[in-house]
Each structure stands twice: as structure tokens, then as C-alpha cells.
Amino acid sequence: MTVYFYAILFARYPEVRGLFPDNMDVQRDRLLRGLLRIIDLVDDVDNLVQFCSRLGRDHRKFGALDAHYPAVGECLVASLARYAGTAWNTEVAAAWTRAYTIAAQVMIEAAEDDTRLRPASWEAEIIRHEYRGHGIAEVTVRPDVPYHYVAGQYVSMETPWYPRTWRHYSPAHPLRTDHTLTFHVRAVHHGQVSNALVHHAAPGHRVRLGPPQGEMTLAAAGDRDLLLVAGGTGLAPIRALIEEAAAFGMRRYVSLFVGARTAQELYGLDDMLRLAQRHYWLSVRAAVSHESIPGQQGTLPQVLREFGPWDRREAFLCGPPDMVTTAVRTLLHQGTPRAHIHHDPLDTPVLSTPLTPPRPGQEIDQP
């Protein structure tokens, strides 16, 4: 259905083709999951409006215009009619048309409101590129105009090598006075953008940044002590949270667990140990899962289980999706309230970011 949708959209309205990447596989999946989430929220008006508003703000960086929405709606209804079979009738067509019209209007209004607050995107120049081994690079950019965010948030980035293809990375530090941002990027197997940033990017190259997103910030912690869990380059936003806590003189206890497959892949651990030497409230433990060495062995969820329970801590997790998912289950099993567990979305953020907390009786055991 999504293949057919984009085929007729580009045939009927060829001017919109330039808004989309050359490789449409991810985009087709994005459309389908967006539709499924709208269907899932159809009886939850507050969350539906919040989701569509988020979509509308996010679409600004793609160059979406008000005139594009009717074209998309027309082709969407035509695609649904083609593949719905006998389930499609006049009443269903009217319901879908009305639902899309309302969703599109919410997206348009959210984009208009966002226009008054900030740019759709920020142009930036790579000013430093340091390869740290094991497929990891530190990439520092300087936006042409100041870029404001909060420690723990993440940023979407478009590179010159793959136009209109956006990937998400977290700054590894709080806001700097010179407004530069440093990202820790791991070259993912078959990952086009990550490999380009790690192996081809150099000072002088230009990138584009979308607005900051994410709620994994210290403001969410209240006055509780913290549990921080980082796998691989997931250490970047965790490190930013620790540095912000230190800068503002926080005196809550912070337990940091850093994990990797092997000791050599324990990226950034030395920096964290030095921080712990300067701040009595910070403790650091490292674990490896695929190598026998002195110290903690096992996956991060296994080590968390050993040192828990963590039911009185505010937990922040970042790393590979499988690790985060399993760690969340471990914490829930040990009695940590779901509302006290924070992590970035495990997929396309605008489609999978948690909305308002579930109503009583709706709480689930998985992120």
C-alpha cells in the first residue's frame, strides 16, 4: 500500500518528489507506522493532537508546505481504497477523509506556531573530527546561528552525502558558550549516514540540524538520586547529564553503569572515572559481556540486577535498543516505577516518543 501511495503521489504531484530521500524504504515504513499510531490514538484525543502536532513541527525541516497536505490526503485515501478490498465503502471513505483533514490541520497549525519560535533547521560546519577507534568518531560542529538545547536531548542531522536522510545523535555535553556541539557517532553496519560521518566527514563539510527533541533531562528527575546506564555511544547524553549536574552543584548520588562487549570498546570510561574522582556523589562501574577480565562481567541488565534494586532511583538509559528494552524490564521487575525510567525512543523518535502518561489500568511492562 505504501509503495502504491508514493508512486501515485509522485506521478500526480511530481513537485513533491524533492522533499523525499532517494532511498524510500525507510520513508515507506515511517508512513505506515505513523498511520498505525494515528489509528491507535483515534479515541484518545489529547494524545492524538499531541502526536499530530509533533509530526507537524518535525515536517518543517523537510520543507513541507500547507499545499502539500491535500495532495497527500488525496493519494492516501486512493491507496487505502485500492487495498482495503470489500472493507472499503462510502462511510469508511468519509471517515478516513475527515480524520486525515483534522490531523493535517493540527499539523499545519503546529508548524505555523513553531515558525514563530525557531528556524526549521540550522546550517552548521564541521570544525573538528577525531576518530577514536572501533568505528567511533567525535564530530564537532558549529551552527551558523546559536543552537539551544538541554543536556540529554537529541538532534536530527542531515549530511551532504545523503540529502533528505536524517539521523539522530545526542550532544555529549551541556550547552556551551561558543554554541559548538560534539556528537559521538558509531559507524553502524550498512548505516549510510553513520559511516559517512565516521569515515568521510572532515572539517569544512556542512551539515544541517533539526530542532532538539527528547525529554531525558535532569528536570524529569525531581529530587531523587540517579541511576545512569550507558551502552556504547549511548554514553554521550549520559555524560551530558553528569556534566550538567556537576556544573550546577548537584548533591544527589549518581550511580553510572557503562557497558560494552569487550574492554577495548568501553568508550569514554576513563573520562567518567576522572569525573568520579572529582565528585564524591558519582560512582562508576563498567561491565563487559563478551570477554573475561577482572571486574564486572555480563550484560548491563545482568549487572543492574546484581546491584539492585533501584526502586528509589530515577533511571536514565541510553544505548542499543535491545539493551535498553531488557534493562527496562529488569528495573520494572525490581519495583522501579515506569514513570521513573527514562530513555530516548528506540525507533523513529517522532513516531515512537512517549506521549502523556497512560491512564490507570493502561500501564505496560515494556518501553
Coordinates of C-alpha atoms in Angstrom, one line a residue:
M1 CA 0.0 0.0 0.0
T2 CA 2.8 2.4 0.9
V3 CA 4.6 1.6 -2.4
Y4 CA 1.5 2.4 -4.3
F5 CA 0.8 5.6 -2.3
Y6 CA 4.2 7.1 -3.1
A7 CA 4.0 6.0 -6.7
I8 CA 0.8 7.9 -7.3
L9 CA 1.8 10.8 -5.2
F10 CA 5.0 11.4 -7.3
A11 CA 3.1 10.8 -10.5
R12 CA 0.3 13.2 -9.7
Y13 CA 2.4 15.8 -7.9
P14 CA 6.0 15.5 -9.2
E15 CA 6.9 18.7 -7.4
V16 CA 6.9 16.9 -4.0
R17 CA 9.5 14.3 -5.0
G18 CA 12.3 16.6 -4.0
L19 CA 11.1 16.5 -0.4
F20 CA 12.0 12.8 0.0
P21 CA 15.2 10.9 0.0
D22 CA 16.4 8.8 -2.9
N23 CA 16.0 5.6 -1.0
M24 CA 12.3 5.4 0.0
D25 CA 12.4 2.2 2.1
V26 CA 12.7 4.0 5.5
Q27 CA 10.1 6.6 4.4
R28 CA 7.5 3.9 3.5
D29 CA 8.0 2.3 6.8
R30 CA 7.6 5.7 8.5
L31 CA 4.3 6.4 6.8
L32 CA 2.8 3.0 7.7
R33 CA 3.8 3.3 11.4
G34 CA 2.6 6.8 11.5
L35 CA -0.8 5.7 10.2
L36 CA -1.0 2.8 12.6
R37 CA -0.2 5.1 15.5
I38 CA -3.0 7.6 14.5
I39 CA -5.4 4.6 14.3
D40 CA -4.2 3.5 17.8
L41 CA -4.9 7.0 19.2
V42 CA -8.1 7.7 17.4
D43 CA -10.2 7.5 20.7
D44 CA -7.5 9.4 22.8
V45 CA -8.0 13.0 21.6
D46 CA -5.4 14.6 23.7
N47 CA -2.6 12.3 22.7
L48 CA -3.7 12.3 19.1
V49 CA -3.4 16.1 19.0
Q50 CA 0.0 15.9 20.7
F51 CA 1.2 13.3 18.2
C52 CA 0.0 15.2 15.1
S53 CA 1.4 18.4 16.5
R54 CA 4.8 16.8 16.9
L55 CA 4.6 15.5 13.3
G56 CA 3.8 18.9 12.0
R57 CA 6.7 20.6 13.8
D58 CA 9.0 17.8 12.6
H59 CA 7.9 18.1 9.0
R60 CA 9.2 21.7 8.9
K61 CA 12.7 20.6 8.3
F62 CA 11.6 18.6 5.3
G63 CA 10.2 21.7 3.6
A64 CA 6.6 20.6 3.9
L65 CA 4.1 23.3 2.8
D66 CA 0.4 23.7 3.5
A67 CA -0.4 23.0 -0.1
H68 CA 1.2 19.5 0.2
Y69 CA -1.3 18.2 2.7
P70 CA -4.3 18.0 0.4
A71 CA -2.2 16.2 -2.2
V72 CA -1.1 13.6 0.4
G73 CA -4.6 13.2 1.6
E74 CA -6.0 12.5 -1.8
C75 CA -3.4 9.9 -2.6
L76 CA -3.6 8.3 0.8
V77 CA -7.4 7.8 0.5
A78 CA -6.9 6.4 -3.0
S79 CA -4.3 3.9 -1.8
L80 CA -6.5 2.8 1.1
A81 CA -9.4 2.3 -1.2
R82 CA -7.3 0.2 -3.6
Y83 CA -6.1 -2.2 -0.9
A84 CA -8.9 -2.3 1.6
G85 CA -11.0 -4.6 -0.6
T86 CA -14.5 -5.2 0.5
A87 CA -13.9 -3.4 3.8
W88 CA -14.0 -0.1 1.8
N89 CA -17.3 1.8 1.4
T90 CA -18.6 5.3 1.3
E91 CA -18.9 5.5 5.1
V92 CA -15.3 4.3 5.6
A93 CA -14.0 6.7 2.9
A94 CA -15.8 9.6 4.6
A95 CA -14.3 8.7 8.0
W96 CA -10.8 8.5 6.6
T97 CA -11.2 11.8 4.8
R98 CA -12.4 13.5 7.9
A99 CA -9.8 12.0 10.1
Y100 CA -7.0 13.0 7.7
T101 CA -8.3 16.5 7.3
I102 CA -8.4 17.0 11.1
A103 CA -4.9 15.5 11.5
A104 CA -3.5 17.6 8.7
Q105 CA -5.0 20.8 10.2
V106 CA -3.4 20.1 13.5
M107 CA 0.0 19.5 11.8
I108 CA -0.3 22.8 9.8
E109 CA -1.2 24.8 12.9
A110 CA 1.6 23.3 15.0
A111 CA 4.1 24.1 12.2
E112 CA 2.8 27.7 12.0
D113 CA 3.2 28.1 15.8
D114 CA 6.7 26.6 15.6
T115 CA 7.7 29.0 12.9
R116 CA 7.2 31.9 15.3
L117 CA 9.6 30.3 17.8
R118 CA 12.6 29.0 15.9
P119 CA 14.1 28.1 12.5
A120 CA 13.0 24.9 10.7
S121 CA 16.7 23.9 10.7
W122 CA 20.2 25.1 11.4
E123 CA 23.1 25.1 9.0
A124 CA 26.4 24.0 10.6
E125 CA 30.0 23.4 9.7
I126 CA 32.1 20.5 10.9
I127 CA 35.1 22.1 12.7
R128 CA 36.7 19.1 14.3
H129 CA 36.7 15.3 13.5
E130 CA 38.5 12.9 15.8
Y131 CA 38.5 9.1 15.1
R132 CA 38.5 7.3 18.4
G133 CA 38.9 3.7 17.1
H134 CA 36.4 0.8 17.0
G135 CA 34.3 2.7 14.4
I136 CA 33.6 5.7 16.6
A137 CA 34.3 9.3 15.8
E138 CA 33.8 12.6 17.7
V139 CA 32.3 15.1 15.3
T140 CA 32.1 18.7 16.4
V141 CA 30.0 21.2 14.5
R142 CA 29.5 25.0 14.8
P143 CA 26.0 26.2 13.8
D144 CA 25.8 29.4 11.8
V145 CA 23.4 30.8 14.4
P146 CA 23.2 29.8 18.1
Y147 CA 21.5 26.4 18.8
H148 CA 19.9 26.0 22.1
Y149 CA 19.1 22.6 23.7
V150 CA 19.1 20.9 27.2
A151 CA 21.6 18.3 28.3
G152 CA 20.1 14.8 27.5
Q153 CA 18.2 15.9 24.4
Y154 CA 19.0 14.6 20.9
V155 CA 19.3 16.2 17.5
S156 CA 18.4 15.2 14.0
M157 CA 21.2 15.7 11.4
E158 CA 21.3 15.7 7.6
T159 CA 24.6 15.3 5.8
P160 CA 25.7 16.4 2.3
W161 CA 26.3 12.7 1.2
Y162 CA 22.7 11.6 1.7
P163 CA 20.3 14.6 1.3
R164 CA 16.9 14.4 3.0
T165 CA 18.0 11.5 5.1
W166 CA 18.0 12.4 8.7
R167 CA 19.6 10.5 11.6
H168 CA 19.5 11.3 15.4
Y169 CA 22.6 11.9 17.6
S170 CA 22.9 13.3 21.1
P171 CA 25.4 16.1 22.1
A172 CA 27.9 14.7 24.6
H173 CA 27.9 17.8 26.8
P174 CA 25.7 20.6 28.2
L175 CA 25.2 23.8 26.2
R176 CA 28.5 25.5 25.5
T177 CA 29.1 29.3 25.5
D178 CA 30.5 29.0 21.9
H179 CA 27.5 27.0 20.8
T180 CA 29.5 24.2 19.3
L181 CA 28.1 20.7 19.6
T182 CA 30.1 17.4 19.8
F183 CA 28.5 14.2 18.8
H184 CA 29.8 10.6 19.3
V185 CA 29.0 8.7 16.2
R186 CA 29.4 4.9 15.7
A187 CA 29.6 3.5 12.2
V188 CA 26.7 1.1 12.0
H189 CA 26.9 -1.9 9.8
H190 CA 25.2 -0.8 6.5
G191 CA 24.5 2.6 8.0
Q192 CA 25.0 5.1 5.3
V193 CA 24.9 8.3 7.3
S194 CA 26.9 7.0 10.3
N195 CA 29.6 5.6 8.0
A196 CA 29.8 8.8 6.1
L197 CA 30.2 10.8 9.4
V198 CA 32.8 8.5 10.8
H199 CA 34.9 7.7 7.7
H200 CA 34.4 10.6 5.2
A201 CA 33.5 13.7 7.2
A202 CA 36.2 16.3 7.7
P203 CA 36.5 19.9 8.9
G204 CA 34.8 22.2 6.4
H205 CA 32.0 19.9 5.5
R206 CA 28.5 21.3 6.1
V207 CA 25.6 19.6 7.8
R208 CA 22.0 20.6 8.7
L209 CA 20.5 20.2 12.2
G210 CA 16.8 19.8 13.1
P211 CA 15.4 21.2 16.3
P212 CA 16.3 19.5 19.6
Q213 CA 14.0 16.8 20.9
G214 CA 13.6 14.5 23.9
E215 CA 12.6 14.6 27.5
M216 CA 15.5 12.7 29.0
T217 CA 16.7 15.7 31.0
L218 CA 17.5 16.3 34.7
A219 CA 14.3 18.2 35.1
A220 CA 12.5 14.9 34.9
A221 CA 14.3 13.6 38.0
G222 CA 12.8 15.7 40.7
D223 CA 14.9 15.4 43.8
R224 CA 15.7 11.7 43.6
D225 CA 19.1 10.1 43.3
L226 CA 20.0 8.9 39.9
L227 CA 20.8 5.7 38.1
L228 CA 22.5 6.2 34.7
V229 CA 23.0 3.3 32.3
A230 CA 25.1 3.7 29.1
G231 CA 25.9 1.2 26.4
G232 CA 28.4 2.2 23.7
T233 CA 27.9 5.7 22.3
G234 CA 24.8 5.9 24.5
L235 CA 27.3 7.4 26.9
A236 CA 27.0 10.7 25.1
P237 CA 23.7 12.1 26.6
I238 CA 24.5 10.4 29.9
R239 CA 27.8 12.2 30.1
A240 CA 26.0 15.5 29.3
L241 CA 23.6 14.9 32.2
I242 CA 26.6 14.2 34.6
E243 CA 28.4 17.3 33.4
E244 CA 25.3 19.5 33.9
A245 CA 24.8 18.1 37.3
A246 CA 28.4 18.9 38.2
A247 CA 28.1 22.4 36.8
F248 CA 25.1 23.2 38.9
G249 CA 26.5 21.7 42.1
M250 CA 24.0 18.9 42.3
R251 CA 24.5 16.9 45.5
R252 CA 22.3 13.8 44.8
Y253 CA 24.0 10.4 44.5
V254 CA 24.6 9.2 40.9
S255 CA 25.4 5.6 40.0
L256 CA 26.7 5.2 36.5
F257 CA 26.9 1.8 34.7
V258 CA 28.9 1.7 31.4
G259 CA 28.8 -1.5 29.3
A260 CA 30.3 -2.9 26.2
R261 CA 31.1 -6.2 24.6
T262 CA 34.9 -6.0 25.3
A263 CA 37.2 -3.9 27.5
Q264 CA 38.6 -2.1 24.4
E265 CA 35.1 -1.0 23.5
L266 CA 34.4 0.7 26.9
Y267 CA 34.4 4.0 25.1
G268 CA 34.8 7.1 27.3
L269 CA 35.2 5.2 30.6
D270 CA 38.5 7.0 31.6
D271 CA 36.7 10.3 31.4
M272 CA 33.9 9.1 33.6
L273 CA 36.4 7.7 36.2
R274 CA 38.2 11.1 36.3
L275 CA 34.8 12.8 36.9
A276 CA 34.1 10.3 39.8
Q277 CA 37.5 11.3 41.4
R278 CA 36.4 14.9 41.4
H279 CA 32.8 14.4 42.6
Y280 CA 32.1 12.3 45.7
W281 CA 28.4 11.8 44.6
L282 CA 29.3 9.9 41.4
S283 CA 30.2 6.2 41.3
V284 CA 31.2 4.5 38.1
R285 CA 31.0 0.7 37.3
A286 CA 31.9 -0.9 34.0
A287 CA 30.9 -4.3 32.6
V288 CA 31.8 -6.3 29.6
S289 CA 29.7 -9.1 28.2
H290 CA 32.0 -11.0 25.7
E291 CA 35.4 -11.0 27.5
S292 CA 36.7 -12.4 30.7
I293 CA 38.5 -9.7 32.6
P294 CA 38.8 -8.5 36.2
G295 CA 35.8 -6.6 37.3
Q296 CA 32.1 -6.9 36.4
Q297 CA 31.2 -9.4 33.6
G298 CA 27.9 -9.7 31.9
T299 CA 25.4 -7.5 30.1
L300 CA 24.3 -4.2 31.6
P301 CA 20.8 -5.7 32.5
Q302 CA 22.5 -8.6 34.3
V303 CA 24.8 -6.2 36.3
L304 CA 21.8 -4.0 37.2
R305 CA 20.0 -7.0 38.6
E306 CA 23.1 -7.9 40.7
F307 CA 23.5 -4.4 42.2
G308 CA 19.7 -3.5 42.5
P309 CA 17.1 -3.0 43.5
W310 CA 16.8 0.6 42.1
D311 CA 13.2 1.3 43.0
R312 CA 14.2 4.6 44.8
R313 CA 16.2 5.9 41.9
E314 CA 15.3 8.0 38.8
A315 CA 16.8 5.9 35.9
F316 CA 18.1 7.2 32.6
L317 CA 19.2 4.7 30.0
C318 CA 20.8 5.1 26.6
G319 CA 22.3 2.5 24.2
P320 CA 21.4 -0.3 21.8
P321 CA 17.6 -0.9 21.7
D322 CA 17.9 -4.5 22.9
M323 CA 20.0 -3.4 25.9
V324 CA 17.5 -0.6 26.8
T325 CA 14.5 -2.8 26.4
T326 CA 16.0 -5.6 28.7
A327 CA 17.2 -3.1 31.2
V328 CA 13.8 -1.5 31.5
R329 CA 12.3 -4.9 32.1
T330 CA 14.9 -5.6 34.8
L331 CA 14.1 -2.3 36.6
L332 CA 10.4 -2.8 36.4
H333 CA 10.8 -6.3 37.8
Q334 CA 12.7 -4.8 40.7
G335 CA 10.0 -2.4 41.5
T336 CA 11.1 0.8 39.8
P337 CA 8.0 2.7 38.8
R338 CA 7.6 3.1 35.0
A339 CA 7.3 6.9 35.4
H340 CA 10.8 6.9 36.9
I341 CA 12.5 5.3 33.9
H342 CA 13.6 7.5 31.1
H343 CA 15.1 6.7 27.7
D344 CA 15.0 8.0 24.1
P345 CA 12.6 6.5 21.7
L346 CA 14.0 3.2 20.3
D347 CA 12.9 3.9 16.7
T348 CA 11.9 7.0 14.7
P349 CA 11.5 9.5 17.5
V350 CA 8.7 11.5 16.2
L351 CA 6.7 8.3 15.7
S352 CA 7.6 6.5 18.9
T353 CA 8.2 9.1 21.6
P354 CA 6.0 8.5 24.7
L355 CA 3.1 10.9 24.9
T356 CA 1.2 11.7 28.1
P357 CA 1.4 9.0 30.8
P358 CA -1.0 6.1 30.4
R359 CA -4.3 6.3 32.3
P360 CA -4.7 3.9 35.3
G361 CA -5.0 0.4 34.2
Q362 CA -3.2 1.1 30.9
E363 CA 0.4 0.8 32.2
I364 CA 2.5 -1.7 30.2
D365 CA 5.7 -3.6 31.1
Q366 CA 7.7 -2.7 28.0
P367 CA 9.0 0.6 26.8

